[in-house]
PDB file of C-alpha atoms in Angstrom:
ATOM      1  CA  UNK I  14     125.104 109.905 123.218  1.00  0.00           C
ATOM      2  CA  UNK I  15     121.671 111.088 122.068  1.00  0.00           C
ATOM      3  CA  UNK I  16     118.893 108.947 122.014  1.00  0.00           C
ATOM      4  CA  UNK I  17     117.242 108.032 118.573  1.00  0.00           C
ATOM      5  CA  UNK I  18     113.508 108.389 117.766  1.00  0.00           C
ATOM      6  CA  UNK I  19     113.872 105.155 115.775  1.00  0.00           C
ATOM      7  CA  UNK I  20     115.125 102.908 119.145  1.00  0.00           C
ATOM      8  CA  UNK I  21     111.999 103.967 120.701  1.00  0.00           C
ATOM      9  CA  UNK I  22     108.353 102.265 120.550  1.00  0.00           C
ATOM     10  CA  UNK I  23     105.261 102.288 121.938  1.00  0.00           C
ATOM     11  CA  UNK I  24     103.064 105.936 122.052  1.00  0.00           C
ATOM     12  CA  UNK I  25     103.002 108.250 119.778  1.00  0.00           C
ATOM     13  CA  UNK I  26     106.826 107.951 118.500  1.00  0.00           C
ATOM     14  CA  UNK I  27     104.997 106.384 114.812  1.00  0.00           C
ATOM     15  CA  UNK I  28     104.349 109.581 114.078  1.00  0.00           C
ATOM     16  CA  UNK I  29     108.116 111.173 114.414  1.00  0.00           C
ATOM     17  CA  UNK I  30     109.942 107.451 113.115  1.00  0.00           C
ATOM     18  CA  UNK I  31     107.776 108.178 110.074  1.00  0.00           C
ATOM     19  CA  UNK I  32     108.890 112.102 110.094  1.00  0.00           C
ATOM     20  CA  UNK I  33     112.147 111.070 110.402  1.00  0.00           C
ATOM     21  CA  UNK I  34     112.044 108.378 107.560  1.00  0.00           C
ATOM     22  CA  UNK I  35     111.014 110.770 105.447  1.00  0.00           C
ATOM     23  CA  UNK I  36     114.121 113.598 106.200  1.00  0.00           C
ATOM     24  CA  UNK I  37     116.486 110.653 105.894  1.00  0.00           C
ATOM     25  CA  UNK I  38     115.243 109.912 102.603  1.00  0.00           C
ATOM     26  CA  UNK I  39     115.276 113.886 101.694  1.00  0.00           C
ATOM     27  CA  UNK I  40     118.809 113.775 102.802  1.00  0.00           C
ATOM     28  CA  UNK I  41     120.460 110.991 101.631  1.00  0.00           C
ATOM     29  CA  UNK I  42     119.082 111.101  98.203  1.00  0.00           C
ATOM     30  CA  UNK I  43     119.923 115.180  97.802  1.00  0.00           C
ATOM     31  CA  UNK I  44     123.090 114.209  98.646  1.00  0.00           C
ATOM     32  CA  UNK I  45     123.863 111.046  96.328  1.00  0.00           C
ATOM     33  CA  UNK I  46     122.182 113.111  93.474  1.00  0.00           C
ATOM     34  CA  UNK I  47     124.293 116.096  94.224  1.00  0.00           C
ATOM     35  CA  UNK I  48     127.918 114.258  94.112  1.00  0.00           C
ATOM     36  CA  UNK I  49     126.599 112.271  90.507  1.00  0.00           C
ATOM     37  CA  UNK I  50     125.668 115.540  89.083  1.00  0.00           C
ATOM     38  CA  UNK I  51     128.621 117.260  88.975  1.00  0.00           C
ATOM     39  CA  UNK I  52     129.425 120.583  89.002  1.00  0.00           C
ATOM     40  CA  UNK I  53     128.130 121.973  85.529  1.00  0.00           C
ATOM     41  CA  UNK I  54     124.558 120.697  85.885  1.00  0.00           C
ATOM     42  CA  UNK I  55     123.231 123.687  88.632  1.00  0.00           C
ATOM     43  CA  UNK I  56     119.816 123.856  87.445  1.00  0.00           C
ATOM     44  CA  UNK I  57     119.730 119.758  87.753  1.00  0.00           C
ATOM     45  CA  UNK I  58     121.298 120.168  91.403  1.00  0.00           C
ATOM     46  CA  UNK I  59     118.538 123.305  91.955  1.00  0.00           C
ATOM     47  CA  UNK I  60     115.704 121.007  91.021  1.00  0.00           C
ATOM     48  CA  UNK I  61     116.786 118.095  93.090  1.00  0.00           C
ATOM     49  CA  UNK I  62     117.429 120.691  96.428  1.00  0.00           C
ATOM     50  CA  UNK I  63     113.575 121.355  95.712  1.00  0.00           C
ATOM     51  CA  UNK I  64     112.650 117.962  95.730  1.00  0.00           C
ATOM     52  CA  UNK I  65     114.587 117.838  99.499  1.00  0.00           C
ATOM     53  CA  UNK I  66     112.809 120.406 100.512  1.00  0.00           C
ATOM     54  CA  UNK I  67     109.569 119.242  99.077  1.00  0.00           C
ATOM     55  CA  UNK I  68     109.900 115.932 101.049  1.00  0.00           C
ATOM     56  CA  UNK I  69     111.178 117.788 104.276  1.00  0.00           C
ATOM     57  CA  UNK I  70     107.832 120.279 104.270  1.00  0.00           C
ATOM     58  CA  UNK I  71     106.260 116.740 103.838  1.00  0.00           C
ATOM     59  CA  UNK I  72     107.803 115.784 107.440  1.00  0.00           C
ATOM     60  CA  UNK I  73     106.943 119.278 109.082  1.00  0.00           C
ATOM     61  CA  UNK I  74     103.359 118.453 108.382  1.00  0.00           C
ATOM     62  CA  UNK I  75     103.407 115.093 109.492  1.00  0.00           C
ATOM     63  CA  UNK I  76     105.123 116.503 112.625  1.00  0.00           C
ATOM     64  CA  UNK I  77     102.591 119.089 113.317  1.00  0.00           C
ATOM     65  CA  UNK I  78      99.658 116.882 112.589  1.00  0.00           C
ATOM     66  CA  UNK I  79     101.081 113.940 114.285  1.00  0.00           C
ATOM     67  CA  UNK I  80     102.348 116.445 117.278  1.00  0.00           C
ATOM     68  CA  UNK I  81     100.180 119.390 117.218  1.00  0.00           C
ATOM     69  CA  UNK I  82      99.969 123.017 116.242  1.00  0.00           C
ATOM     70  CA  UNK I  83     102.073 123.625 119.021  1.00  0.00           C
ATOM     71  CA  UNK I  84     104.843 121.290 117.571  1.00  0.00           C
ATOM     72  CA  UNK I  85     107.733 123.544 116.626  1.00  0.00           C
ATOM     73  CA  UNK I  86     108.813 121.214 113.614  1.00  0.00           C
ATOM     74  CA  UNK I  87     110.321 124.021 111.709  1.00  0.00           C
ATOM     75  CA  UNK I  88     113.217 124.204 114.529  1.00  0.00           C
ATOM     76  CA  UNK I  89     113.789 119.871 114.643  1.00  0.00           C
ATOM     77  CA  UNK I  90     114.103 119.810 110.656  1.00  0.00           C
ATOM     78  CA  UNK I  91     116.650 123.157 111.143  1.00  0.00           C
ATOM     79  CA  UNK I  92     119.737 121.116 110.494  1.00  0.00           C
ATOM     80  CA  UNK I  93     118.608 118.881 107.664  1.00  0.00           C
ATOM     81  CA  UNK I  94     117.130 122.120 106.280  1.00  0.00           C
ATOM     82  CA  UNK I  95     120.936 123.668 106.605  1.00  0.00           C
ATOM     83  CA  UNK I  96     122.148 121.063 105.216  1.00  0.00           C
ATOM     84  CA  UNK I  97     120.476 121.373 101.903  1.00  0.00           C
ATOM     85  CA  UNK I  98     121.037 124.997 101.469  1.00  0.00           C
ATOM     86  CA  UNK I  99     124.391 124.971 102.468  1.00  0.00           C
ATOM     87  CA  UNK I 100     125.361 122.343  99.830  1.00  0.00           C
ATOM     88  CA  UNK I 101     123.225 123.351  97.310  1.00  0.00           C
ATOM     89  CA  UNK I 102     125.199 126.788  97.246  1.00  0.00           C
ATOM     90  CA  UNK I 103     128.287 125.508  96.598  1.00  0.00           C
ATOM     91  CA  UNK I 104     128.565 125.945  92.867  1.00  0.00           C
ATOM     92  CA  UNK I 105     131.616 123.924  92.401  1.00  0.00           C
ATOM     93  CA  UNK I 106     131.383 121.028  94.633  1.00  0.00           C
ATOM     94  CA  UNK I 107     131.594 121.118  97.977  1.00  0.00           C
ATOM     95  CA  UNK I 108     134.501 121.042  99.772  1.00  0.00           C
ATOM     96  CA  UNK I 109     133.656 118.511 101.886  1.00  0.00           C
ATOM     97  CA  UNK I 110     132.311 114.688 102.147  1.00  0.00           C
ATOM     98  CA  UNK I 111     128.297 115.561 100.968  1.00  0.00           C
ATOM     99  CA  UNK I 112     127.342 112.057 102.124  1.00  0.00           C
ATOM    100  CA  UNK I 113     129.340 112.893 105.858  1.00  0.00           C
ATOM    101  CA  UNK I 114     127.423 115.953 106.092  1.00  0.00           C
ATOM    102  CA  UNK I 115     123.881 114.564 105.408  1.00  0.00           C
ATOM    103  CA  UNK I 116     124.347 111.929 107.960  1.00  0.00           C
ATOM    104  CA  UNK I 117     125.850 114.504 110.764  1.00  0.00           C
ATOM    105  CA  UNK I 118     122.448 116.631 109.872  1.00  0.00           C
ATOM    106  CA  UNK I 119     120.367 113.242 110.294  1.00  0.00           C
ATOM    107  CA  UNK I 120     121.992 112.506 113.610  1.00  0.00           C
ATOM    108  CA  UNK I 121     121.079 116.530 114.645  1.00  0.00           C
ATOM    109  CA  UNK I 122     117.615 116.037 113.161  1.00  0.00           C
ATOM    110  CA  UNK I 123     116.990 112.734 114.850  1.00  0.00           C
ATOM    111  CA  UNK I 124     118.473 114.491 118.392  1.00  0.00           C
ATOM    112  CA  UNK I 125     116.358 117.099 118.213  1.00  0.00           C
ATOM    113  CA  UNK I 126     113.427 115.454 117.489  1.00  0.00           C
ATOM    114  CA  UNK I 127     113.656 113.051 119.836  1.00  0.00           C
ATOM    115  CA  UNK I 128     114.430 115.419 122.491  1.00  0.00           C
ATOM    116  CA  UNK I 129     110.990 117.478 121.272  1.00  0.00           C
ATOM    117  CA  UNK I 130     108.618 114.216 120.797  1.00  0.00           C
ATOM    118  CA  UNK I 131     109.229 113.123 124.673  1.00  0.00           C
ATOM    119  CA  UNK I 132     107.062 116.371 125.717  1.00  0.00           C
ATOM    120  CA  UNK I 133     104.183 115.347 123.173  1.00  0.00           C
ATOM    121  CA  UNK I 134     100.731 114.089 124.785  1.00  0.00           C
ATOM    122  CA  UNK I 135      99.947 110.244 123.606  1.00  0.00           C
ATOM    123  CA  UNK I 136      96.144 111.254 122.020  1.00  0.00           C
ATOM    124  CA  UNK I 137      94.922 108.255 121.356  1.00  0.00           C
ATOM    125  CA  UNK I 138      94.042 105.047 123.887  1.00  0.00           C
ATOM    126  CA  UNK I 139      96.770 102.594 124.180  1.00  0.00           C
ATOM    127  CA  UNK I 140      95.957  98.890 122.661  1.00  0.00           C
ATOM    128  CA  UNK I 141      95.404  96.547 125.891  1.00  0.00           C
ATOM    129  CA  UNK I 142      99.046  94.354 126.300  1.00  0.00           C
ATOM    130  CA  UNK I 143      99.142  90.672 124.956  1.00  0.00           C
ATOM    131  CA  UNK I 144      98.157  88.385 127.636  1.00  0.00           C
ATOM    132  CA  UNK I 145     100.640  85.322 127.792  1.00  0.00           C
ATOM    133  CA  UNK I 146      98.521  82.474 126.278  1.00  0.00           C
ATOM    134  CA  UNK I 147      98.091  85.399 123.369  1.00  0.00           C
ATOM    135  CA  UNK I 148     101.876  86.034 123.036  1.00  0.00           C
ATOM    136  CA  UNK I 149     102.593  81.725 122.880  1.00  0.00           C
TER     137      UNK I 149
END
């Protein structure tokens, strides 16, 4: 089983949990607003695909910022990205659970990412530990 970015702590993993917080959201809310919509309202389900990919453009910055320019974050968001094109396409519904689907492209998203974030440099000084009359 894959590891997730958002069981991790310490470093830099803010930066991707925050990333990642923000495809979920682009994912699961595409995908609840495409099954209430309905077939017959396309330019409704067009506009709400462009809010996904809005908020997952949103995440590819944060990931190149957060990782650097060398951070391929066009490649980790690939499956959410896939996700959202493939459904939106499907002019009468598609044939499939929407809500199954976003979370199988989350799980691919957070896989990849978290497989890509180990190789990112910490930049910044870690804060000193707690000592124990600080943590009682």
């Amino acid at each position: 089983m894959a590891r997730s970015v958002k069981n991790e702590c310490g470093g830099n993993w803010g930066g991707a949990k925050r990333a990642l917080s923000l495809v979920e959201r682009a994912l699961t809310d595409f995908a609840a607003s495409f099954d209430a919509l309905g077939e017959r309202h396309e330019e409704e389900r067009r506009a709400v695909a462009q809010v996904a990919y809005g908020r997952l453009d949103t995440a590819c910055r944060l990931l190149v910022e957060e990782g650097g320019e060398g951070f391929d974050a066009e490649a980790v968001t690939e499956p959410a990205r896939r996700f959202v094109g493939d459904v939106e396409g499907y002019a009468l519904g598609a044939p499939y659970s929407v809500e199954g689907a976003a979370l199988l492209a989350l799980a691919k998203t957070d896989a990849l990412l978290h497989e890509a974030w180990k190789s990112v440099p910490y930049r910044f000084s870690l804060p000193p530990c707690p000592t124990p009359s600080e943590v009682a």
